[in-house]
Short mmCIF file of C-alpha atoms and ligand atoms in Angstrom, two decimals:
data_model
loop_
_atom_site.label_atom_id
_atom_site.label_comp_id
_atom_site.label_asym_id
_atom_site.label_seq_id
_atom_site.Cartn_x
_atom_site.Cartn_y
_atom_site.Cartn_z
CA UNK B 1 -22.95 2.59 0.20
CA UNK B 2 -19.76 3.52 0.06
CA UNK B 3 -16.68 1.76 -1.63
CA UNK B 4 -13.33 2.52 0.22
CA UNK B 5 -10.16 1.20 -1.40
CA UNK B 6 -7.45 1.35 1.58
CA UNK B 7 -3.88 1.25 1.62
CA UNK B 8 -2.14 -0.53 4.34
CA UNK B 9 1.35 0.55 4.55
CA UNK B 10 4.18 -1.63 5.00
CA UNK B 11 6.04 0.36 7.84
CA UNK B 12 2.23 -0.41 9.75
CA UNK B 13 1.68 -4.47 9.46
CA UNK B 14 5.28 -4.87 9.85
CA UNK B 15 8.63 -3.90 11.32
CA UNK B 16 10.68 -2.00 8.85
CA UNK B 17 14.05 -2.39 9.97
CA UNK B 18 14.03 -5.97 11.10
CA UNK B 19 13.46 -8.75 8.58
CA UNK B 20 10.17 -10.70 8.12
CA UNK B 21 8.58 -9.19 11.41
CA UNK B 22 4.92 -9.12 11.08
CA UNK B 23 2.81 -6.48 13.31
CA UNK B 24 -0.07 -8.94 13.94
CA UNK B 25 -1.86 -6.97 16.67
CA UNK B 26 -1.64 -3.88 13.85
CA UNK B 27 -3.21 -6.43 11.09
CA UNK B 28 -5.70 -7.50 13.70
CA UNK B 29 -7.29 -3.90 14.74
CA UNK B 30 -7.42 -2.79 10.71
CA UNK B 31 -9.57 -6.30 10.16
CA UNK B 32 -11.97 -4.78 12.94
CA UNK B 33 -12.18 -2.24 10.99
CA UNK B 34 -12.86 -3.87 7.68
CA UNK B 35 -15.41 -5.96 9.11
CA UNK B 36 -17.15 -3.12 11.05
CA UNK B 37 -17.10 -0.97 7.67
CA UNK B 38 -18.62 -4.20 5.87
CA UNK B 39 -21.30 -4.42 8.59
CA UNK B 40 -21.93 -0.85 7.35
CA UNK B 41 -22.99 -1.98 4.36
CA UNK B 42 -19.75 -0.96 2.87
CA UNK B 43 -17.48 -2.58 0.13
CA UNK B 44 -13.62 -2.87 1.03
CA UNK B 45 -10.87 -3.22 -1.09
CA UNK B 46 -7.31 -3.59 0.06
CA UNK B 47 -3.89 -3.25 -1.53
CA UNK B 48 -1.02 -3.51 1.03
CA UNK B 49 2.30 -2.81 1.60
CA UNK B 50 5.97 -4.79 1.94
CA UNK B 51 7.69 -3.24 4.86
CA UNK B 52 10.62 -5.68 6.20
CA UNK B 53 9.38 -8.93 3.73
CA UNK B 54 10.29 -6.54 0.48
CA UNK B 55 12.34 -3.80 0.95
CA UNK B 56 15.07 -5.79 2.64
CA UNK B 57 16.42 -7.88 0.21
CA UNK B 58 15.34 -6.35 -2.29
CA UNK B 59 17.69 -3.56 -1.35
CA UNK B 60 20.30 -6.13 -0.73
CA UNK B 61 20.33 -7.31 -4.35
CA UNK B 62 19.05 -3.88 -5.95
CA UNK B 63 15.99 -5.69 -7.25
CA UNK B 64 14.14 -2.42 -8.31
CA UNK B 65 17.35 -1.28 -11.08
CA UNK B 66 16.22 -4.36 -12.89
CA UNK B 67 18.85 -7.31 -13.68
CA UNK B 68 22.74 -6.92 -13.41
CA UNK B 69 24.76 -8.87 -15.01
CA UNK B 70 27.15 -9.56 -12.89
CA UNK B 71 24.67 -10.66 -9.45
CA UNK B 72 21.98 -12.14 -12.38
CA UNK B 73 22.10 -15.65 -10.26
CA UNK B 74 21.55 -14.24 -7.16
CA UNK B 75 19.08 -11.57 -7.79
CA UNK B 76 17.06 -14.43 -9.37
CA UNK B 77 17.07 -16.21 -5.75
CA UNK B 78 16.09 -13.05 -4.29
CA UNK B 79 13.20 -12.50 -6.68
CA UNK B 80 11.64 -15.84 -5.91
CA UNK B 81 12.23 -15.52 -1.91
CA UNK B 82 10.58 -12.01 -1.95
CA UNK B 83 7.77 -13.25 -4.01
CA UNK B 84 7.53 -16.13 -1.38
CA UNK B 85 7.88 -13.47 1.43
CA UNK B 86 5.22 -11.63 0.16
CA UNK B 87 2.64 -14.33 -0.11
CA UNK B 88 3.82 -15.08 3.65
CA UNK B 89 2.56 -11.10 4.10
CA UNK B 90 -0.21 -11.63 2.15
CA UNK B 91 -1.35 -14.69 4.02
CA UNK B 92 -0.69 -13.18 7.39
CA UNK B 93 -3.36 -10.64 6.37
CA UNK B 94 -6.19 -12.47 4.66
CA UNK B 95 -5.86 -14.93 8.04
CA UNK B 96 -6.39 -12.05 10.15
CA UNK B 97 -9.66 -10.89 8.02
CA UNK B 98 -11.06 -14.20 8.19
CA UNK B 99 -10.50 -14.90 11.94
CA UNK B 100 -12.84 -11.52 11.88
CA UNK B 101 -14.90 -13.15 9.14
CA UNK B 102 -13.99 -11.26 5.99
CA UNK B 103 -13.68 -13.72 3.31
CA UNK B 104 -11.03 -12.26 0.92
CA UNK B 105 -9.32 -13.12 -2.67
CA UNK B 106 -5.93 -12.41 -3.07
CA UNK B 107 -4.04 -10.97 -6.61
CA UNK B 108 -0.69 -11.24 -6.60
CA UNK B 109 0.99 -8.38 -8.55
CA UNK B 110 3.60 -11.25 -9.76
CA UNK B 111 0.70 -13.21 -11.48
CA UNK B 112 -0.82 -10.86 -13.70
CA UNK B 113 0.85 -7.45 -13.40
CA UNK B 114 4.07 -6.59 -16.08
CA UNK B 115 6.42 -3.54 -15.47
CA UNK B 116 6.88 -1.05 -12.81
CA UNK B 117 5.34 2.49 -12.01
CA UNK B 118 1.50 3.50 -12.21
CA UNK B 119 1.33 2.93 -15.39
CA UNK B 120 2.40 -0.54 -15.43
CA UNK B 121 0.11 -3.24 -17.82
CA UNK B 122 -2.34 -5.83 -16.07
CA UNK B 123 -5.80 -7.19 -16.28
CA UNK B 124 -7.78 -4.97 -13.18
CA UNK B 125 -11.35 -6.58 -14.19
CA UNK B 126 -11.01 -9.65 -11.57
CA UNK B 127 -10.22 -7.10 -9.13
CA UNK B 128 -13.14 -5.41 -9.86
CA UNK B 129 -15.82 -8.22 -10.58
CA UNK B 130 -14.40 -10.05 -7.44
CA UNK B 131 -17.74 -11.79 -5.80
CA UNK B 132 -19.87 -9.78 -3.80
CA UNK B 133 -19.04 -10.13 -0.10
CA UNK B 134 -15.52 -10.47 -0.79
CA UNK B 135 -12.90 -8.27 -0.01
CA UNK B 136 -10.31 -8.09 -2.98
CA UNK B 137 -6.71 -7.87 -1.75
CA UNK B 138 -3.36 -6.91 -3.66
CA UNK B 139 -0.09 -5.57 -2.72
CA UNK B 140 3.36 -4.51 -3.63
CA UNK B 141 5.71 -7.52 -5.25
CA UNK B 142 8.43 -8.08 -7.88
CA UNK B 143 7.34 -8.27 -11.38
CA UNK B 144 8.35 -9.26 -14.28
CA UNK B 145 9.81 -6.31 -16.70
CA UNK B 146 10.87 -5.95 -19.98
CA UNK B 147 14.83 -6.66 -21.28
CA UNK B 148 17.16 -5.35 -19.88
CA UNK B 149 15.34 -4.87 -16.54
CA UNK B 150 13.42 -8.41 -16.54
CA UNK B 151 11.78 -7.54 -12.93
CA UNK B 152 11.24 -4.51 -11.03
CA UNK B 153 9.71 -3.50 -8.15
CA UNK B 154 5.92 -2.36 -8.28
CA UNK B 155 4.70 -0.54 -5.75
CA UNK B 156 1.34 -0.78 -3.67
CA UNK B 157 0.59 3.53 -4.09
CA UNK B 158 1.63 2.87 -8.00
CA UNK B 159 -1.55 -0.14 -7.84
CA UNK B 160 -3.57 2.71 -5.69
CA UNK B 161 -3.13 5.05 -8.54
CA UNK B 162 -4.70 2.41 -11.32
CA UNK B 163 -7.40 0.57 -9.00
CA UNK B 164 -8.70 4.31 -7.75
CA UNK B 165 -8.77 5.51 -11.34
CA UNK B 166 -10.18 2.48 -13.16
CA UNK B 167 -12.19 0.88 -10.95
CA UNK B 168 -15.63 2.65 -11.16
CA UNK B 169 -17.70 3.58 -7.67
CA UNK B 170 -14.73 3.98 -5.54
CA UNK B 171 -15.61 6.79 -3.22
CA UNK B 172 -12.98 7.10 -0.45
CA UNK B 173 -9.21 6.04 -0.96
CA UNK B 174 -7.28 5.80 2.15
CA UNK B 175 -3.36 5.76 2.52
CA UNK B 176 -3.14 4.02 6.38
CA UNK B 177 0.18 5.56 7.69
CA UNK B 178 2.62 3.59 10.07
CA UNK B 179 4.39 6.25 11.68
CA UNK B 180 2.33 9.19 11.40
CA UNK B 181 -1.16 11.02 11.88
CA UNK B 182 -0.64 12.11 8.35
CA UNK B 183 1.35 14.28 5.84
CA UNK B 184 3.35 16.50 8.91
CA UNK B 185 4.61 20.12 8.30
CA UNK B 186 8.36 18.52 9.07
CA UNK B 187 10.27 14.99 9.03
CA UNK B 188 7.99 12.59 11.96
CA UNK B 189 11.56 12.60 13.89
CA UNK B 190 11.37 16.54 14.36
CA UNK B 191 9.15 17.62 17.57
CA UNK B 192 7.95 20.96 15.53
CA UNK B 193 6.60 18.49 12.87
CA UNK B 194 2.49 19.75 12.80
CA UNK B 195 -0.19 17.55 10.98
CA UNK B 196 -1.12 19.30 7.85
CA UNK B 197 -4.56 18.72 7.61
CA UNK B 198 -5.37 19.81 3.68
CA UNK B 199 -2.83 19.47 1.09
CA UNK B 200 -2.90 20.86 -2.75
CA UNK B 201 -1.14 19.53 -5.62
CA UNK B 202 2.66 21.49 -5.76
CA UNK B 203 1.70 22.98 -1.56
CA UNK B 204 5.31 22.25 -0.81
CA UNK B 205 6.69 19.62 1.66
CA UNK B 206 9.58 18.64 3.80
CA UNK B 207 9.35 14.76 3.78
CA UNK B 208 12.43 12.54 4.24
CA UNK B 209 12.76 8.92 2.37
CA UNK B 210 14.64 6.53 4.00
CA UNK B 211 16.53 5.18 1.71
CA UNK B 212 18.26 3.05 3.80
CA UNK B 213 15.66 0.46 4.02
CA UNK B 214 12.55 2.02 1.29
CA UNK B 215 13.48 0.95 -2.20
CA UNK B 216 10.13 2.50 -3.54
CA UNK B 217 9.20 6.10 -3.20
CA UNK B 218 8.30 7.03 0.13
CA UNK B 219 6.17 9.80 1.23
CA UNK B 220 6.85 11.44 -1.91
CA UNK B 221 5.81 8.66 -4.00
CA UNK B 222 2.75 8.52 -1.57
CA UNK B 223 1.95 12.17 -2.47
CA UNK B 224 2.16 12.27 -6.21
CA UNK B 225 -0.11 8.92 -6.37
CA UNK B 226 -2.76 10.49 -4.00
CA UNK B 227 -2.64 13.55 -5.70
CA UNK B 228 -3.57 11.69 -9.13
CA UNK B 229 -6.34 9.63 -7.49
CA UNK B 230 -7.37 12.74 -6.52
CA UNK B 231 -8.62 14.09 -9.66
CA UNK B 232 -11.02 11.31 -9.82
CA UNK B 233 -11.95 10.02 -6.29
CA UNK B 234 -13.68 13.30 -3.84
CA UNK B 235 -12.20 11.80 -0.70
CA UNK B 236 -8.51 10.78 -0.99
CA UNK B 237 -6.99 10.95 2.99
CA UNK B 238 -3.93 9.67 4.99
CA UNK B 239 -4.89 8.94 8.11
CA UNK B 240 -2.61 6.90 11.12
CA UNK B 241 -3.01 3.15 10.87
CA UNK B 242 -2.43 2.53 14.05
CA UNK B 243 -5.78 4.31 14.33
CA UNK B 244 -8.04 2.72 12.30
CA UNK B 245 -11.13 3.85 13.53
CA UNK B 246 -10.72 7.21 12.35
CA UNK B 247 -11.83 5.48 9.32
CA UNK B 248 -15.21 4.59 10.63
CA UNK B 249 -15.53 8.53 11.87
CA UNK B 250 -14.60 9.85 8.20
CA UNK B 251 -17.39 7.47 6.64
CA UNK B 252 -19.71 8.61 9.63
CA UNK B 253 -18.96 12.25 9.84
CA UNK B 254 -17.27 13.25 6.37
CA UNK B 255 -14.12 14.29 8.68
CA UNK B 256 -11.16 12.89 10.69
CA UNK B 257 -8.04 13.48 11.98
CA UNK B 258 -5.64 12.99 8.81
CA UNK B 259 -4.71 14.48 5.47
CA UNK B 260 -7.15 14.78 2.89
CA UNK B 261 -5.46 15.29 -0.61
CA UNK B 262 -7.18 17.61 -2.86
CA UNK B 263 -7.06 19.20 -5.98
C1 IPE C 301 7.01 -2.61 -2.14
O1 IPE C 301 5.67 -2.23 -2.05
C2 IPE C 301 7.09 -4.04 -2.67
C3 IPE C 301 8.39 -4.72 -2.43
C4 IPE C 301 9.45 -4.17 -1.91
C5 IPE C 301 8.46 -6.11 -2.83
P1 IPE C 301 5.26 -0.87 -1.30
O2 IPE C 301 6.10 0.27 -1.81
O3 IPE C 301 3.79 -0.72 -1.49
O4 IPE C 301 5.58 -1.21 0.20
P2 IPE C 301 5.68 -0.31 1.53
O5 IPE C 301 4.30 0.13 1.89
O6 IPE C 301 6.57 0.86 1.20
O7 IPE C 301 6.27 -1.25 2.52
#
């Protein structure tokens, strides 16, 4: 049995650039997937993404510098409407599992998670000794920081990093991609872009970040946490989310079409 801890970005389940637009049909096909790799025998773990219900206003009120004295009031607002958003994210997602009949338990980041970046502080262990049959499920949020910041952004790859290293018997950790068949030789955008299909710590990389709409890392961000899972989990992969089943082929075969980070 294997346990796969899985990623769902936020530029897959929703629409980046347009506020609070949910990609249901995308949520739906990765639940077929979660319940198909359950009726495998296998154990699923999720951690997902913010796309348009994060990165938005967050950018709009610089949430991830921390608190600024002279926006304090309204950053405040923002913090509780992204938390809200989130859960709205959140919910979308755990409905979708359970129309496919995944019961799931959800751990929101702004409940019991302190400080920003992998090594942030925060009780894993009910993540880990969630019930059997049920799919744990976290994602990116606001947290609370220490003064001066008091909140921060924390990142879903930063809570890949910490789950995938503390959280014994996970075998496969997958980063599903919304734009992308995986880590690409060039910027998606460019036609000459090729799929790289094994990358090593410090191989070197043209990404972009958008930075226009991503107030967290990016690819970049993406890479660095994979590469650190990396030393612990064999098979750490980013494969295209809006082809989930190449999932199912890399439990089945050991292969897919993707990225598999290495050491
Ligand atoms: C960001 O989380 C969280 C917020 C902006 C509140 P992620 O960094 O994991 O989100 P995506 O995958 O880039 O959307």
């Amino acid at each position: 049995m294997a346990h796969i801890l899985m990623k769902y970005g936020g530029g897959l389940i929703t629409t980046k650039s347009q506020m609070k637009t949910v990609d249901r049909d995308a949520i739906s096909k990765l639940s077929r997937i979660v319940s198909e790799l359950s009726g495998l025998g296998h154990k699923v773990t999720i951690v997902h993404g913010a796309g348009s219900f994060g990165h938005l206003k967050a950018k709009q009120w610089n949430i991830a510098n921390g608190a600024q004295e002279d926006i304090i009031e309204q950053q405040k607002e923002a913090v509780n409407s992204i938390r809200e958003d989130m859960l709205q994210l959140n919910t979308e997602v755990c409905n979708s599992l359970s129309n496919h009949d995944i019961e799931s338990k959800s751990f929101p980041p702004s409940d019991w998670a302190r400080d920003t970046g992998a090594d942030f502080s925060g009780d894993l262990s009910p993540i880990e000794n969630c019930s059997e049959g049920v799919v744990p499920i976290t994602f990116g949020d606001v947290v609370d920081c220490s003064p001066p910041k008091l909140f921060g952004i924390l990142s879903g790859d930063d809570l890949m990093v910490r789950i995938g290293k503390e959280i014994p018997g996970i075998t496969h950790c997958i980063f599903l991609l919304g734009d992308t068949e995986g880590l690409l030789s060039a910027p998606p955008s460019d036609p000459n872009a090729a799929l790289i299909p094994v990358w090593k710590k410090d191989q070197e990389v043209s990404g972009e970040h958008d930075t226009s709409q991503d107030v967290t890392g990016g690819i970049f961000l993406k890479l660095e946490s994979a590469s650190m899972i990396s030393t612990i989990i064999p098979n750490v992969w980013f494969i295209d989310g809006r082809k989930p089943e190449r999932v199912i082929e890399l439990l089945k075969t050991g292969t897919t079409r993707g990225t598999q980070i290495v050491q």
